[in-house]
XYZ file of C-alpha atoms in Angstrom:
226
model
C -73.559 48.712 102.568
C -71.786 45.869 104.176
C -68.067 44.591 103.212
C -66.435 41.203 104.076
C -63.012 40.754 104.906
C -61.209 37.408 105.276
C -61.048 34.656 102.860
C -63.531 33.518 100.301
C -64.491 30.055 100.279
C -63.779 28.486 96.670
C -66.854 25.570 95.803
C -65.473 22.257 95.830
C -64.221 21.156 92.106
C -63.148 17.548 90.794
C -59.482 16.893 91.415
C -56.969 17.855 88.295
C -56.218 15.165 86.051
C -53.049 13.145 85.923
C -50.382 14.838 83.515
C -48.252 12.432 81.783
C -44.636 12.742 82.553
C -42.600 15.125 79.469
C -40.462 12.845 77.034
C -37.148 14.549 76.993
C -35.369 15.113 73.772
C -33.129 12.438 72.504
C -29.005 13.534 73.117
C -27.433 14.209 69.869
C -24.115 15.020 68.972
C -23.383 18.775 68.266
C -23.353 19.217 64.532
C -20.144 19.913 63.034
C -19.420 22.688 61.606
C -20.255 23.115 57.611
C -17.831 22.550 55.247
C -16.367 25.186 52.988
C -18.285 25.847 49.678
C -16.216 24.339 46.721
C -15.400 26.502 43.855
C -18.184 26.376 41.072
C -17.088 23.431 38.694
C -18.605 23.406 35.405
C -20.164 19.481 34.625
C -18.820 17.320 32.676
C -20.639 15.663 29.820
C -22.425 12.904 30.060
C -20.538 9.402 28.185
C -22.191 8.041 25.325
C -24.275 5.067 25.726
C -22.069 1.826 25.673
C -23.018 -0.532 23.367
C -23.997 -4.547 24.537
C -21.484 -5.864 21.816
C -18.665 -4.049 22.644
C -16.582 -3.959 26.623
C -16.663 -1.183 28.373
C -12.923 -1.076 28.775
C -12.732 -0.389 24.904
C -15.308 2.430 24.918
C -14.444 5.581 24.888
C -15.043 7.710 28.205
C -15.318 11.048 26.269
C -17.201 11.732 23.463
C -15.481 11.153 20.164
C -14.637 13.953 18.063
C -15.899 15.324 15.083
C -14.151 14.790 11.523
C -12.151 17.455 10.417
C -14.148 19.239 7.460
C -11.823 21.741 6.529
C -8.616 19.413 5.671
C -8.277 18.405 1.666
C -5.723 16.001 0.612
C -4.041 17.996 -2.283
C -4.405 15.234 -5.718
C -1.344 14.921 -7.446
C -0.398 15.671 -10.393
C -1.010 13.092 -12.976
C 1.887 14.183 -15.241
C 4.041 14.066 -12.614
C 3.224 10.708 -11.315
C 3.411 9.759 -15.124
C 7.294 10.671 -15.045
C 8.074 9.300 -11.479
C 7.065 6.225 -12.565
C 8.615 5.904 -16.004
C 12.213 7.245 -14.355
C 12.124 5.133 -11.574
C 12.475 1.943 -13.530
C 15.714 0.494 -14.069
C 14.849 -0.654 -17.680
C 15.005 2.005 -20.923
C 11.200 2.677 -21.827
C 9.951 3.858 -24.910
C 6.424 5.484 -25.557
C 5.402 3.975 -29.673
C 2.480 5.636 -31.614
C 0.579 3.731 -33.889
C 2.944 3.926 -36.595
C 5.981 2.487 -34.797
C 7.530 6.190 -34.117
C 8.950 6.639 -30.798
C 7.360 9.675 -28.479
C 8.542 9.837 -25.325
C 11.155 7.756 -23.169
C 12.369 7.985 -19.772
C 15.627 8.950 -18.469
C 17.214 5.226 -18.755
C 17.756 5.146 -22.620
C 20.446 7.682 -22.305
C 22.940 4.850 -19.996
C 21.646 2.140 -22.172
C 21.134 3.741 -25.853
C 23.011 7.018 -25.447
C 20.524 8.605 -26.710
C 18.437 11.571 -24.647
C 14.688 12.288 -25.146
C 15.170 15.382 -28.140
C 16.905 12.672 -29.854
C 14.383 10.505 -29.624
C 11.801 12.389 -30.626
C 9.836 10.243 -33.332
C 12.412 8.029 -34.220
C 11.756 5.210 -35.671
C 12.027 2.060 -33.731
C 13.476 -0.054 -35.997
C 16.558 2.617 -35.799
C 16.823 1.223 -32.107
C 15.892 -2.840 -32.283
C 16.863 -4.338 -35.201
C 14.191 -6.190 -37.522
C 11.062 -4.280 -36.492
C 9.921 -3.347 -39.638
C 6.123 -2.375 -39.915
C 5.427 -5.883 -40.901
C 6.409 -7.127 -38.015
C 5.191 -4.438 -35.825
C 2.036 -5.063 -37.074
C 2.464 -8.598 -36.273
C 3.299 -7.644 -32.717
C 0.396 -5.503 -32.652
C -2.085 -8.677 -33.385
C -0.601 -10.749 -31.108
C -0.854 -8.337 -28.069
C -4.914 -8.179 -28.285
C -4.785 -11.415 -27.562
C -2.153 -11.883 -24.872
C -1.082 -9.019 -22.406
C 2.632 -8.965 -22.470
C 5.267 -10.102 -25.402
C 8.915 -10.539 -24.823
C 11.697 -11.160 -27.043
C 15.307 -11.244 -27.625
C 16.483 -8.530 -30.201
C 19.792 -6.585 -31.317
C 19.618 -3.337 -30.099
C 21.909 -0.562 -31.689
C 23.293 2.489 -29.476
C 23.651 6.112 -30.925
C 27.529 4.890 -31.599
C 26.101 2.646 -33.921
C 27.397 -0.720 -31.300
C 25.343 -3.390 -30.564
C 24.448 -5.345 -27.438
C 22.080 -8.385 -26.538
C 18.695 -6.917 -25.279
C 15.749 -8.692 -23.882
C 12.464 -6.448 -24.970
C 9.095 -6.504 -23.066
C 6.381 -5.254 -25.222
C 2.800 -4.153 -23.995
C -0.391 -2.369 -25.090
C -1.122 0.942 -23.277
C -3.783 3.592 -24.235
C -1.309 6.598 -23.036
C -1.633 9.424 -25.557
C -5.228 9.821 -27.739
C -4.729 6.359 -29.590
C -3.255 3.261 -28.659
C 0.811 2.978 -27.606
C 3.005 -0.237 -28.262
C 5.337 0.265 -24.667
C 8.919 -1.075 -25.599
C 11.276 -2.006 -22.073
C 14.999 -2.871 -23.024
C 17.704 -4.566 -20.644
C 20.812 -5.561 -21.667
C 21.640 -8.958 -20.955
C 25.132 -9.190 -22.447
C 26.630 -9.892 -19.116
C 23.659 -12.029 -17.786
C 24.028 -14.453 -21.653
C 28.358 -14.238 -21.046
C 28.328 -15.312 -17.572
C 25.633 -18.255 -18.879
C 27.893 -19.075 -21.683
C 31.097 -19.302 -19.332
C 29.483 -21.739 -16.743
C 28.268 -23.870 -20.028
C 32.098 -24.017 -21.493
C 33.151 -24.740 -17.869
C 31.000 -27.414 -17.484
C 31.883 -28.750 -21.010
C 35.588 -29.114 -20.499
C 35.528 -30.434 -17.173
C 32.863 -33.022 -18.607
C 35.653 -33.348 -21.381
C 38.929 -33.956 -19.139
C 37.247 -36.437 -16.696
C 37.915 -39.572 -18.330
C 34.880 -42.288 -19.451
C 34.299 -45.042 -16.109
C 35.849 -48.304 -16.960
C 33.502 -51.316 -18.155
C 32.130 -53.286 -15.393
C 32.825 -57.008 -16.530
C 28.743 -58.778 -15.595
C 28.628 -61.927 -14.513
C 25.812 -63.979 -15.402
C 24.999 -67.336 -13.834
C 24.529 -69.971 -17.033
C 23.242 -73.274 -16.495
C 25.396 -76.074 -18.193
C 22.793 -79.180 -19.884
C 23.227 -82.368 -17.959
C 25.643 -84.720 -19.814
């Protein structure tokens, strides 16, 4: 057995190849630290679609609500509103059936007739405005399906039995289950006095202001040649 001791001889090999130089990594700036988390936020809806025709400055940004379903406008009362009306006018009304018999009023015919509504409880209207007999109601009666309104100037008596100057509006009305004739009085005594007082004031002073005097005319007349 034999053993060798020094160094071994390595067979020649090709040289190593050429190693490309290492890229180093780029410098970056440390990375800052992370932000803290913001509290959960719940999203908001989205906007509604804006429309071409209108600006977006006039649309809405939220969405628009929904009606309210469970709000009901109370109706009035019809009877009510009947009365309001009838009291709030400044003339006396009366309410006429078919037969010229008064049934209902409002609360003016008590200043102006001195009457109250009991009273007047089918009373004849010819106890109220003189000369309205049923002829002539009937008469008004024809005339009113052709023309809306009438009005005319009447004597009207007070529960005193006095008189005064009243101008009456008459109209056709389907009120009760037939048709109602709606009588409106005013007294117009001081309206007709204070007309009657300008007229006599203009009459005198028309009276005292004495006639102009004649103008004398002169009038150019040509003399014949002698």
């Amino acid at each position: 057995m034999k053993f060798w001791f020094g160094k071994k001889e390595e067979p020649e090999s090709a040289p190593p190849a050429a190693v490309p130089p290492r890229a180093e990594p780029p410098v970056t700036a440390p990375a800052a630290a992370p932000a803290p988390a913001a509290p959960a936020v719940a999203p908001h809806p989205a906007p509604p679609p804006l429309q071409p025709d209108v600006p977006n400055a006039e649309r809405p940004v939220s969405p628009p609500l929904e009606p309210a379903t469970t709000l009901i406008r109370p109706q009035p009362n019809q009877k009510v509103l009947y009365y309001q009306l009838m009291n709030g006018l400044y003339d006396a009304v009366l309410i006429l059936d078919q037969n010229g018999h008064i049934v209902d009023c409002n609360t003016r015919v008590t200043p102006v007739l001195a009457y109250n509504r009991d009273e007047m409880w089918d009373m004849p209207v010819a106890d109220v405005i003189k000369g309205i007999g049923p002829q002539i109601f009937q008469q008004m009666k024809d005339a009113l399906y052709n023309n809306h309104q009438v009005l005319i100037n009447a004597k009207c008596t007070r529960k005193d039995g006095t008189t005064f100057q009243g101008e009456v509006g008459v109209c056709l009305m389907h009120l009760t289950r037939g048709e109602n004739l709606v009588f409106t009085i005013r007294n117009v005594e001081k309206r007709m006095a204070e007309a009657m007082r300008k007229a006599r004031e203009q009459l005198q002073g028309t009276q005292s202001t004495p006639p102009p005097a004649p103008r004398a005319v002169l009038k150019a007349v040509s003399h014949p040649a002698k």
